[in-house]
Coordinates of C-alpha atoms in Angstrom, one line a residue:
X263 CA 0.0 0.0 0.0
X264 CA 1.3 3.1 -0.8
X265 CA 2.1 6.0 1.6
X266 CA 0.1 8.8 -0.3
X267 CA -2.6 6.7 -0.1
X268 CA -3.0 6.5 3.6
X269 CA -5.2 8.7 5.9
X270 CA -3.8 10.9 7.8
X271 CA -3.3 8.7 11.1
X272 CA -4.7 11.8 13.0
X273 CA -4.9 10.0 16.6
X274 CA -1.3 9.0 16.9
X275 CA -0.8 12.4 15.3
X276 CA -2.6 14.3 18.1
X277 CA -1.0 12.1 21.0
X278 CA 2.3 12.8 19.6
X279 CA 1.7 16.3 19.1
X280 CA 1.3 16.8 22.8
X281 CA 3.3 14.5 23.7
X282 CA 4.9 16.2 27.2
X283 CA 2.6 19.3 26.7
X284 CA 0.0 20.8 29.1
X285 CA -4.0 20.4 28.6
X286 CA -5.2 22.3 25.4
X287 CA -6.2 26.1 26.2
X288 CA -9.5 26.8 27.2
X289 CA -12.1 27.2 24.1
X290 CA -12.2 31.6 24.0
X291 CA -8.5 31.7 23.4
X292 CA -8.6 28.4 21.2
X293 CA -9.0 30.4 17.6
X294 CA -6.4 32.7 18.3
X295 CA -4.0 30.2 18.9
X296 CA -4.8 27.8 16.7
X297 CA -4.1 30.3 14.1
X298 CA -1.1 31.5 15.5
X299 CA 0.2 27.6 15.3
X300 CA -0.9 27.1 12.0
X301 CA 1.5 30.4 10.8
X302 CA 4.2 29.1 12.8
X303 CA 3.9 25.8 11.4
X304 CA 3.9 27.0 7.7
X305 CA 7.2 29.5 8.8
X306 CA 8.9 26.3 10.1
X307 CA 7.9 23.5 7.0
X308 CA 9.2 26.6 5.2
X309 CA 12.4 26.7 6.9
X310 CA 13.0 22.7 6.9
X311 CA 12.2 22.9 2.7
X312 CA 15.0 25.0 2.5
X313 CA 17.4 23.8 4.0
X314 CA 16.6 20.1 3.0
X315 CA 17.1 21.5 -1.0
X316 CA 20.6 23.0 0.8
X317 CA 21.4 19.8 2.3
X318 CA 20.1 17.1 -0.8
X319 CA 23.0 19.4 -3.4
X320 CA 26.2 19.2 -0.4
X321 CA 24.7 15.2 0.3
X322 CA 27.7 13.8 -1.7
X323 CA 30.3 16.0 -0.1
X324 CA 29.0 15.5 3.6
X325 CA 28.2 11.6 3.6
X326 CA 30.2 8.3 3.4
X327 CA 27.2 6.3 2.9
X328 CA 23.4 7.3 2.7
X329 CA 20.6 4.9 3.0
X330 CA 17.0 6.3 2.8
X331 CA 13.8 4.1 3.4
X332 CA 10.2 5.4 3.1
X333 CA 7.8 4.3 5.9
X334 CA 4.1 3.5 4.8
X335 CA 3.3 4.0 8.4
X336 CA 5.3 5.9 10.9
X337 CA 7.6 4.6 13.2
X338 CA 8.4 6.5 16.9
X339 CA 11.4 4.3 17.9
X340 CA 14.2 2.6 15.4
X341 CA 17.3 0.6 17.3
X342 CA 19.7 -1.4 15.7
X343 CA 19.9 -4.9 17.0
X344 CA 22.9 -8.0 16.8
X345 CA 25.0 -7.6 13.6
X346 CA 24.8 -11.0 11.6
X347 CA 27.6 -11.0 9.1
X348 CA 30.6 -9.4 8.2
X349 CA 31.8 -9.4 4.3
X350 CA 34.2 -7.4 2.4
X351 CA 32.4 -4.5 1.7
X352 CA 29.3 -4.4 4.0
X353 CA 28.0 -6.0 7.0
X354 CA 24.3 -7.5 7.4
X355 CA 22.7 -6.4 10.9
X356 CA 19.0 -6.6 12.3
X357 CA 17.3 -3.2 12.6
X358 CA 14.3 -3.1 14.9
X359 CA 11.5 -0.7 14.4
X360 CA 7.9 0.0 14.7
X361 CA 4.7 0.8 12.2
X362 CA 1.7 2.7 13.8
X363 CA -0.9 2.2 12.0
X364 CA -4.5 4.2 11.6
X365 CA -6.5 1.0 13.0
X366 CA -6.9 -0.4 9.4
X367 CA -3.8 -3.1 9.7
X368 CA -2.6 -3.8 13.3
X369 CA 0.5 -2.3 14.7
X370 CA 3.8 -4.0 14.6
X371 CA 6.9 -4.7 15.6
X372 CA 9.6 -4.8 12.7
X373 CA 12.9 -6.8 12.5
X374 CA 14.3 -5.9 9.4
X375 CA 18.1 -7.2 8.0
X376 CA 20.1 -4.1 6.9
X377 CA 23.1 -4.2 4.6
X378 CA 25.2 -1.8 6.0
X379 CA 27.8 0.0 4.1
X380 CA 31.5 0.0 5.2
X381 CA 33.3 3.3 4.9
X382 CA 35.0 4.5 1.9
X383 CA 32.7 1.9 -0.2
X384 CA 29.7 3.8 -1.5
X385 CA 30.3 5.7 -4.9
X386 CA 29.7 9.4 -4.6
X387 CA 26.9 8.7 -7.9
X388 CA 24.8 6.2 -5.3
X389 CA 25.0 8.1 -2.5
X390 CA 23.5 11.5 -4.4
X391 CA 21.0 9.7 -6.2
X392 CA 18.0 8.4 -3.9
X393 CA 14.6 9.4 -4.3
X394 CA 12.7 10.2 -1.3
X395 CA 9.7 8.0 -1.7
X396 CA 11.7 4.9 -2.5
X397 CA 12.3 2.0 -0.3
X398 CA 15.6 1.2 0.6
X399 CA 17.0 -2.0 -0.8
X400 CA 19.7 -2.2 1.7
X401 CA 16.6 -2.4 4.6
X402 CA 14.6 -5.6 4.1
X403 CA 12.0 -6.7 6.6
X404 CA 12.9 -10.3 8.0
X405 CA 9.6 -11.1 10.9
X406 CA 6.6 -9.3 11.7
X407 CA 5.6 -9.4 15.2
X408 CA 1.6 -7.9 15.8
X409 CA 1.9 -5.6 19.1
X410 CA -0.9 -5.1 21.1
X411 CA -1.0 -1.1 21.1
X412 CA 1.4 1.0 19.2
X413 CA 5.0 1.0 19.9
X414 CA 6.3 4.4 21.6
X415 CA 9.8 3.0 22.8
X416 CA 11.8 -0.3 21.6
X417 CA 14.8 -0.9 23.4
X418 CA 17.5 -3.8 23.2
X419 CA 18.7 -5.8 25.9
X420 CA 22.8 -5.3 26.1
X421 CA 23.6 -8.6 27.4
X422 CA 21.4 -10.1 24.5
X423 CA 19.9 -7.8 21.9
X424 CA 17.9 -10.5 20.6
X425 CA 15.6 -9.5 23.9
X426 CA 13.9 -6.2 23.7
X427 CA 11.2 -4.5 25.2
X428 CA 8.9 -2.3 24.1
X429 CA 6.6 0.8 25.9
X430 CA 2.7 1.2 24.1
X431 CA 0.3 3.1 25.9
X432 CA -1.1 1.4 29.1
X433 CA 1.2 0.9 32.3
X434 CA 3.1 -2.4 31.2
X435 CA 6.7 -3.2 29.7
X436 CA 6.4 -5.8 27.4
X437 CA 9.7 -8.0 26.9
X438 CA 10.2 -10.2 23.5
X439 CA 12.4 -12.9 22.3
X440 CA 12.6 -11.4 18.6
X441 CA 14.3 -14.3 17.5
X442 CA 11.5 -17.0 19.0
X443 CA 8.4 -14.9 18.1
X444 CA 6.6 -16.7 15.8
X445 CA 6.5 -14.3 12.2
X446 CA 3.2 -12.8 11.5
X447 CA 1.1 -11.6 8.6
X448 CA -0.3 -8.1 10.0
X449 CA -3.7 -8.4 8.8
X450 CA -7.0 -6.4 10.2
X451 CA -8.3 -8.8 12.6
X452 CA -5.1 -10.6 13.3
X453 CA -5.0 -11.5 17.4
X454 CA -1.7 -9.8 18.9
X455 CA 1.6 -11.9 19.6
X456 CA 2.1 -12.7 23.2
X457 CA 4.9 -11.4 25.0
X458 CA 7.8 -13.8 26.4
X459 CA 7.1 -11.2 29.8
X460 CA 5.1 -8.4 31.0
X461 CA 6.6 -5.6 33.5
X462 CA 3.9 -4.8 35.8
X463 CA 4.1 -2.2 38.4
X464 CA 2.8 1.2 37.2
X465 CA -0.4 2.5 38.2
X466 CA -1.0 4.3 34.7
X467 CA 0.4 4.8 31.4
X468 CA 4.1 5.1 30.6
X469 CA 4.7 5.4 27.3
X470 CA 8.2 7.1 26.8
X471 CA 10.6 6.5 29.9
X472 CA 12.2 3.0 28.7
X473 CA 15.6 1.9 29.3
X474 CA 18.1 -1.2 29.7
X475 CA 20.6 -1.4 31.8
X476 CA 24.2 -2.0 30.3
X477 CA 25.6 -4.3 33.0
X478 CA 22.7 -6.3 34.2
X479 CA 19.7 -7.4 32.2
X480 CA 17.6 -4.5 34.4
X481 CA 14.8 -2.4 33.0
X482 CA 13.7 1.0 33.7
X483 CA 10.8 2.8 32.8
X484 CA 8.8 6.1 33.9
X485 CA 5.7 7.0 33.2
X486 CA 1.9 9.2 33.9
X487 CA 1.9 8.1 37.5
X488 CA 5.1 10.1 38.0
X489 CA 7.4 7.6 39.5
X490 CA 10.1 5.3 37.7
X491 CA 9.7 1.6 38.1
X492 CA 13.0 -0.8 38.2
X493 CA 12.9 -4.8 37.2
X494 CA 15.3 -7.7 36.8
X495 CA 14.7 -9.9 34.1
X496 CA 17.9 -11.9 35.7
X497 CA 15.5 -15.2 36.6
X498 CA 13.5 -15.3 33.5
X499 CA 16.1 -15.6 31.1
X500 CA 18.2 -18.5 30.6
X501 CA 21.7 -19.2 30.3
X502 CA 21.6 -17.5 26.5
X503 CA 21.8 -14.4 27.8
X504 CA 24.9 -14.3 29.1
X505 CA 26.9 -17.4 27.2
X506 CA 28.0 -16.2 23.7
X507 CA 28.2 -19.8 22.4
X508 CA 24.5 -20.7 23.9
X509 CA 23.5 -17.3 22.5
X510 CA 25.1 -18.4 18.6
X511 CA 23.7 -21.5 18.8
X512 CA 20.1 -20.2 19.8
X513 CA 18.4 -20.3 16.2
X514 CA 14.7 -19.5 16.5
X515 CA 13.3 -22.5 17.7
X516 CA 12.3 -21.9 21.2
X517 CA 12.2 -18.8 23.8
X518 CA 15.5 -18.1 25.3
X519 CA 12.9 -16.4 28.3
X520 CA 11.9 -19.1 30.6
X521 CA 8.3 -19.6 30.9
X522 CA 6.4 -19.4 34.6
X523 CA 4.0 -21.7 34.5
X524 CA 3.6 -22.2 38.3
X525 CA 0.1 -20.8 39.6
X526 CA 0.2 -18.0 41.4
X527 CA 4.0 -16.9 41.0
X528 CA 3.5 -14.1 39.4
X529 CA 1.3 -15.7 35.9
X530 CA -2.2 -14.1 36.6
X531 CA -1.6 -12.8 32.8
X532 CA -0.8 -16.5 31.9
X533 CA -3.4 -15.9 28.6
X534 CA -0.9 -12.8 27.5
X535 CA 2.4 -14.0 29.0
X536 CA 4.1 -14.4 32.6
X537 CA 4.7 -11.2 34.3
X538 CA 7.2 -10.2 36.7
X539 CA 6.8 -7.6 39.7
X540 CA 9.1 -4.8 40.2
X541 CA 12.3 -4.8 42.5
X542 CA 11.4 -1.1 43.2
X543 CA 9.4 1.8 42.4
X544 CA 10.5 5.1 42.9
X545 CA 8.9 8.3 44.0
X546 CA 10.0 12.1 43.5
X547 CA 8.8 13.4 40.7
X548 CA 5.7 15.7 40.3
X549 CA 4.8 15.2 36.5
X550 CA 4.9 12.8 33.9
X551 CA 8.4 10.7 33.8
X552 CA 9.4 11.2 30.2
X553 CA 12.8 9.3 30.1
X554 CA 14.9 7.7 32.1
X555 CA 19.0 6.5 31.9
X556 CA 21.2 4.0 33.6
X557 CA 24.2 4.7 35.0
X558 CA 26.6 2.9 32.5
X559 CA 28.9 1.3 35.6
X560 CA 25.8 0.9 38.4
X561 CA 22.7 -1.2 38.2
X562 CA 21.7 0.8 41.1
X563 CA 22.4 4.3 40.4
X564 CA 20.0 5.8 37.5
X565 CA 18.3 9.5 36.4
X566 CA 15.2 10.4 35.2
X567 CA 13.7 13.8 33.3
X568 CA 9.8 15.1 33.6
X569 CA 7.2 17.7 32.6
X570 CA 8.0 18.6 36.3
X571 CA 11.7 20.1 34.6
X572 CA 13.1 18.0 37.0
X573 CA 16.4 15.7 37.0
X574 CA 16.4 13.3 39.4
X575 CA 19.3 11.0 39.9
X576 CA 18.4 7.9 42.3
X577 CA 20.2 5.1 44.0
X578 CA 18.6 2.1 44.7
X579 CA 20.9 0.9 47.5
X580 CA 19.7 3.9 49.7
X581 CA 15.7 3.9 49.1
X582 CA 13.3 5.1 46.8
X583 CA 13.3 8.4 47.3
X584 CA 15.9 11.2 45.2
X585 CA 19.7 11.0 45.7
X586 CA 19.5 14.5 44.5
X587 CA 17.1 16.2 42.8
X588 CA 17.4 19.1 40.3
X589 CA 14.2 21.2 40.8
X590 CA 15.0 23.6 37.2
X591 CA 17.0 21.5 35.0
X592 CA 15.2 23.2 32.1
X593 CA 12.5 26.1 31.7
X594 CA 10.1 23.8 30.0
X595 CA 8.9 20.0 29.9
X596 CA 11.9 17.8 30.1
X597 CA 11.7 14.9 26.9
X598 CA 15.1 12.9 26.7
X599 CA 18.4 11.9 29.0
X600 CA 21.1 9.8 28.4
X601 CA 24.5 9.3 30.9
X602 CA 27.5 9.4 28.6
X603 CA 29.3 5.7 28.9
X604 CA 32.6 6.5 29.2
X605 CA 32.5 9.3 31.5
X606 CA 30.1 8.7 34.5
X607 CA 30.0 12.2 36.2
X608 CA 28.3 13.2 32.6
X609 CA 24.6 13.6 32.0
X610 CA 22.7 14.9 28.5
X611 CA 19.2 16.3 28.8
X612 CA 16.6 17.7 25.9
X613 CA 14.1 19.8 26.1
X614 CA 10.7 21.6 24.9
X615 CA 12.6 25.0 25.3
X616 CA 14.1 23.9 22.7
X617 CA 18.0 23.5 24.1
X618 CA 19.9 20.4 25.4
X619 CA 21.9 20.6 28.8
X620 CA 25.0 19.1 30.1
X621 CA 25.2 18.4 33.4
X622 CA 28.1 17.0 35.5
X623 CA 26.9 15.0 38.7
X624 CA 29.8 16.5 40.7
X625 CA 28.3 19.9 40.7
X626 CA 24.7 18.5 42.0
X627 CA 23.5 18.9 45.1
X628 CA 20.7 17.4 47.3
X629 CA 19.0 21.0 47.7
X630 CA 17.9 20.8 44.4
X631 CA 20.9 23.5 42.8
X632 CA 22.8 22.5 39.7
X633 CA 24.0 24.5 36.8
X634 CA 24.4 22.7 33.6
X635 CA 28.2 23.1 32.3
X636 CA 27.1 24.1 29.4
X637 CA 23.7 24.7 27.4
X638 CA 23.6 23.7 23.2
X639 CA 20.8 25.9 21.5
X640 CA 21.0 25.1 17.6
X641 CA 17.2 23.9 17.8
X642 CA 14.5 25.6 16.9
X643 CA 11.3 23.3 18.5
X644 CA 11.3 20.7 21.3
X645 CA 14.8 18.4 21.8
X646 CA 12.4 14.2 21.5
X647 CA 16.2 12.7 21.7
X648 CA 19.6 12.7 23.1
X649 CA 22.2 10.1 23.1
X650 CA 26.3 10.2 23.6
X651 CA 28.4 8.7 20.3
X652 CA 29.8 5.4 21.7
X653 CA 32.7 6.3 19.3
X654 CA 34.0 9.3 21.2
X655 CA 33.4 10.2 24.4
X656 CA 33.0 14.2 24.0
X657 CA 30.4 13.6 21.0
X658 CA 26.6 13.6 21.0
X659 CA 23.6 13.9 19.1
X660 CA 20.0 15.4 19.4
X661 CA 17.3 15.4 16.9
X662 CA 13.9 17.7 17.6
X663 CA 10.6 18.8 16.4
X664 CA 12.5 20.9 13.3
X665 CA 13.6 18.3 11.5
X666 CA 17.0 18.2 12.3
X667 CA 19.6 16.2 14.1
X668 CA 22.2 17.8 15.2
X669 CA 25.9 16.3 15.9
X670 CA 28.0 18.2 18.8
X671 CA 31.5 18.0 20.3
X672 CA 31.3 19.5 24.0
X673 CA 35.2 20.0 23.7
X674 CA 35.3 22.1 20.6
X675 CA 33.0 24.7 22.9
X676 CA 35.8 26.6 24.5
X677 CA 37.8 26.6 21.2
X678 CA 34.9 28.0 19.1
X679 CA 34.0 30.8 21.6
X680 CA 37.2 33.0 20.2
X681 CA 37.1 31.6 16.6
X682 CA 33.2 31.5 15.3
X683 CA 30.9 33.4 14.3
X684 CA 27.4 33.5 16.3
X685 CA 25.6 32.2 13.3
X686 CA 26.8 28.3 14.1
X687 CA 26.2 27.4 17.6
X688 CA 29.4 26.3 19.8
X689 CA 30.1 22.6 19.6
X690 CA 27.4 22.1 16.8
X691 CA 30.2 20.2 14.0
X692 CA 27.4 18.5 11.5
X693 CA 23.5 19.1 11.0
X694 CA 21.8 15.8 9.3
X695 CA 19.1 17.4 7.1
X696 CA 17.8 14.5 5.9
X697 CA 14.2 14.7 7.4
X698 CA 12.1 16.9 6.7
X699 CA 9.5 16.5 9.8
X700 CA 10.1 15.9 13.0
X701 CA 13.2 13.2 14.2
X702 CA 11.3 11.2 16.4
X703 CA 14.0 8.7 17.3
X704 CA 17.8 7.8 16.4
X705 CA 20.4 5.2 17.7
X706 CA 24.5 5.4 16.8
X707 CA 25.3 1.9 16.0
X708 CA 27.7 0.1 18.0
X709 CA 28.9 -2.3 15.6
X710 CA 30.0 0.1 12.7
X711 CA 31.7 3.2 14.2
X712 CA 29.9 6.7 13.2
X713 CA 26.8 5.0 11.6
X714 CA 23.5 6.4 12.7
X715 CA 19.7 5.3 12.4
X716 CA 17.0 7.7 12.6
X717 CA 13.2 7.9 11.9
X718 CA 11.1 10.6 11.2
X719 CA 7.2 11.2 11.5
X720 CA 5.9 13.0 8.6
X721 CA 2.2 13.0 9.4
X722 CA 2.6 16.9 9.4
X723 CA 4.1 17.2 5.8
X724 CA 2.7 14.3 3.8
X725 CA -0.5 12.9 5.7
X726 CA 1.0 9.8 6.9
X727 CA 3.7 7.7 6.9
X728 CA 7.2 8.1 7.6
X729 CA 11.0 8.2 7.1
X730 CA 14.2 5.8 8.2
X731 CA 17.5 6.7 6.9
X732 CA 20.7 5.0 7.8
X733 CA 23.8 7.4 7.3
X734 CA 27.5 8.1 7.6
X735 CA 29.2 11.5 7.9
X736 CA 32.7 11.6 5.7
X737 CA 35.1 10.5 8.4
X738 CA 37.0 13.8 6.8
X739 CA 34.2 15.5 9.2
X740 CA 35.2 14.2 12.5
X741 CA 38.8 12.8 12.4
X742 CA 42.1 14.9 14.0
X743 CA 42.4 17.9 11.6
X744 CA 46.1 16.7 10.9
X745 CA 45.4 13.9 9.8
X746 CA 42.7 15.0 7.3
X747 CA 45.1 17.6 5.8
X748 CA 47.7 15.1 5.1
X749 CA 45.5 13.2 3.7
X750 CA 44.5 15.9 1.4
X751 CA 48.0 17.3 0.6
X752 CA 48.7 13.1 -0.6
X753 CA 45.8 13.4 -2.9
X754 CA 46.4 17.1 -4.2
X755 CA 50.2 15.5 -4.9
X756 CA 48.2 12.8 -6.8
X757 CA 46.6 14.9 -9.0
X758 CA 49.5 17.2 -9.8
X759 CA 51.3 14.4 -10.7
X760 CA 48.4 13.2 -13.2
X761 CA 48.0 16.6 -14.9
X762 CA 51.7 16.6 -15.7
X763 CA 51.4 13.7 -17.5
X764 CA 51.4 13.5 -21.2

């Protein structure tokens, strides 16, 4: 079915429209705003046009590799999962994502296989000529799994990223064995798969605040009844998990996630899946969690951002109440955090005013003070996403409402005060312009080194559907500037040399 085609999915529009807003305005000053959105709106599509014709002409220059894949329905959460194969001049890896549908098909969750590009490969011809409404034929679906709800968060389990769970909107965390899930045709009337586990323990919806924990296979989630909820998955998964041979060998023949069968231990849901109580639920904030981050050395230390503007930072081993608390993190709704994994004093946050924050957890304080070090503003409409480059440790990206995503270096800050101009914010070193409505979700991939994932929903612009491109800056972008210029001065050598020829 084709995207154009669609109807405009205008619920999951609307929910994500105010996603982490306030209730609408009362109905006398409704008009007046309404019209003042729909003038801001057409300024901004205006802005994100232009620039996108800027950024399709410099695509060749800027990129190593460019992969773009139009969505028939739009996806909120993209990750990528295990890589399967290495080969001479690209590597096959699963890709997970989601497809919110209008109520038509059901909603799904997506494992695809992507060919992935290795750098220096892709002909500057290929990666210039793509056509936005194409599909991709480096991104090929391999198992449809039907979801019961749409899919707002996916994320991958570290110890086994074959396991990953997934936030819809009701108060559960549903866990899946991607790899034992039976493949299924996503037709209307189709009954939903049933999870390998359900995480029960909120009181009312969470639909954003999802995360995994990177040494211990822990989960994390926030959600509508303000407090953050902590699980182990630790006794319902087998030996897989943790044995790499076990794990190669797995195939998808049956559920590395043991199944509780034993009545009343926890399988009241026995009909859905077995379900699993939390080890602890934590309470401090005032508002709607939006996100929560492990700590990447500590199963027991983690933060978490609101629509209270609050970052809290807990640890489990004292209670379940706020290590330390940071009452104005931002001046708006907090969205996204992440905790940079090679550095642990270092904390990202994102923002509906528009700006990300860096905070360092050394300069906290219980009272509720903490200046960021440092505030990036190079958006121009609410920061959904935040995460540190696993490549290098001073590197991060965001992606907002204005279509861009955004790729900073907190160390070139203090160099760039004396040298730049104020039209380019400090530490802003690349702007992917690839999207052309908002950049729901991304993920750097940790298998090929400066490779990034990221979906778009372009409900506003085309009426449905969406956008998932897989991309490379030129490594001439972010490599030591001595090195690049030698490199250069070799190949300007090189073509003296040819020109003098006969």
């Amino acid at each position: 079915m084709d995207a154009q085609s669609q109807q405009p999915q205008v619920g999951v529009v609307k929910k994500k429209e105010t996603r982490g807003r306030k209730p609408k305005p009362k109905e006398e000053k409704k008009d007046d705003q309404q019209q003042q959105a729909k003038m801001k709106k057409a300024h901004q599509q205006a802005t994100v046009d232009d620039k996108y014709t800027q950024w399709k002409s410099l695509v060749p220059v800027l990129y190593d590799w460019l992969a773009n894949h139009n969505l028939v329905w739009p996806s909120l959460s993209c990750r990528w999962g295990p890589q399967l194969e290495q080969a001479t001049y690209k590597n096959r890896q699963r890709l997970y994502l989601s497809e919110q549908t209008d109520g038509s098909v059901p909603n799904t969750l997506v494992i695809a296989n992507c060919e992935v590009v290795k750098p220096r490969v892709a002909a500057a011809e290929h990666i210039s000529q793509f056509n936005e409404e194409a599909r991709s034929p480096f991104v090929k679906k391999y198992k449809t799994i039907i979801h019961p709800g749409e899919i707002n968060r996916i994320r991958e389990l570290p110890q086994n990223t074959k396991i990953v769970a997934t936030h819809t909107d009701s108060p559960d965390v549903l866990i899946w064995d991607v790899e034992a899930q039976p493949n299924r045709h996503a037709v209307l009337g189709a009954t939903s798969s049933r999870p390998d586990l359900i995480l029960t323990g909120h009181q009312d919806n969470a639909e954003f605040a999802l995360a995994m924990c990177p040494t211990e296979p822990y989960v994390l989630s926030g959600g509508k009844d303000k407090t953050v909820v902590l699980w182990s998955i630790q006794d319902h998964i087998s030996a897989a998990t943790t044995d790499p041979a076990a794990t190669k060998s797995q195939g998808s023949g049956g559920s590395i996630i043991k199944q509780n069968s034993k009545p009343g231990d926890g399988n009241d849901k026995a009909a859905d899946g077995p379900s699993v109580a939390p080890r602890g639920i934590y309470y401090g904030h005032e508002d709607t969690v939006e996100d929560v981050a492990f700590c990447p050395s500590s199963s027991q230390e983690f933060c978490s951002v609101g629509d209270d503007s609050c970052l809290i930072l807990w640890d489990a081993r004292v209670g379940s109440s706020p290590a330390i608390k940071v009452e104005k993190a931002h001046n708006a709704d907090l969205h996204c955090v992440d905790w940079n994994p090679h550095d642990d004093n270092l904390i990202l946050t994102g923002s509906a005013d528009n700006s990300v924050r860096l905070f360092d957890r050394r300069n906290l304080t219980s009272g509720g003070v903490g200046a960021p070090i440092y505030k990036f503003e190079g958006h121009k409409a609410a920061v959904l996403c935040v995460q540190w480059c696993p490549d290098k440790s001073s590197v991060f990206g965001s992606s907002a409402e204005d279509g861009l995503l955004n790729i900073w270096d907190y160390e070139k800050v203090s160099k760039e005060r004396t040298t730049k101009g104020p039209s380019s914010p400090p530490g802003l070193f690349f702007q992917h312009a690839g999207h052309r409505d908002k950049v729901v979700d991304f993920h750097w991939n940790a298998s090929d080194p400066w490779t990034i994932v990221s979906v778009s929903d372009d409900c506003d612009t085309t009426g449905g559907g969406g956008t998932l491109q897989i991309w490379r800056m030129s490594d001439l972008i972010y490599r030591p500037e001595e090195e690049v210029l030698a490199e250069l001065e070799k190949f300007k050598s090189h073509v003296v040399s040819c020109a003098s020829k006969p």
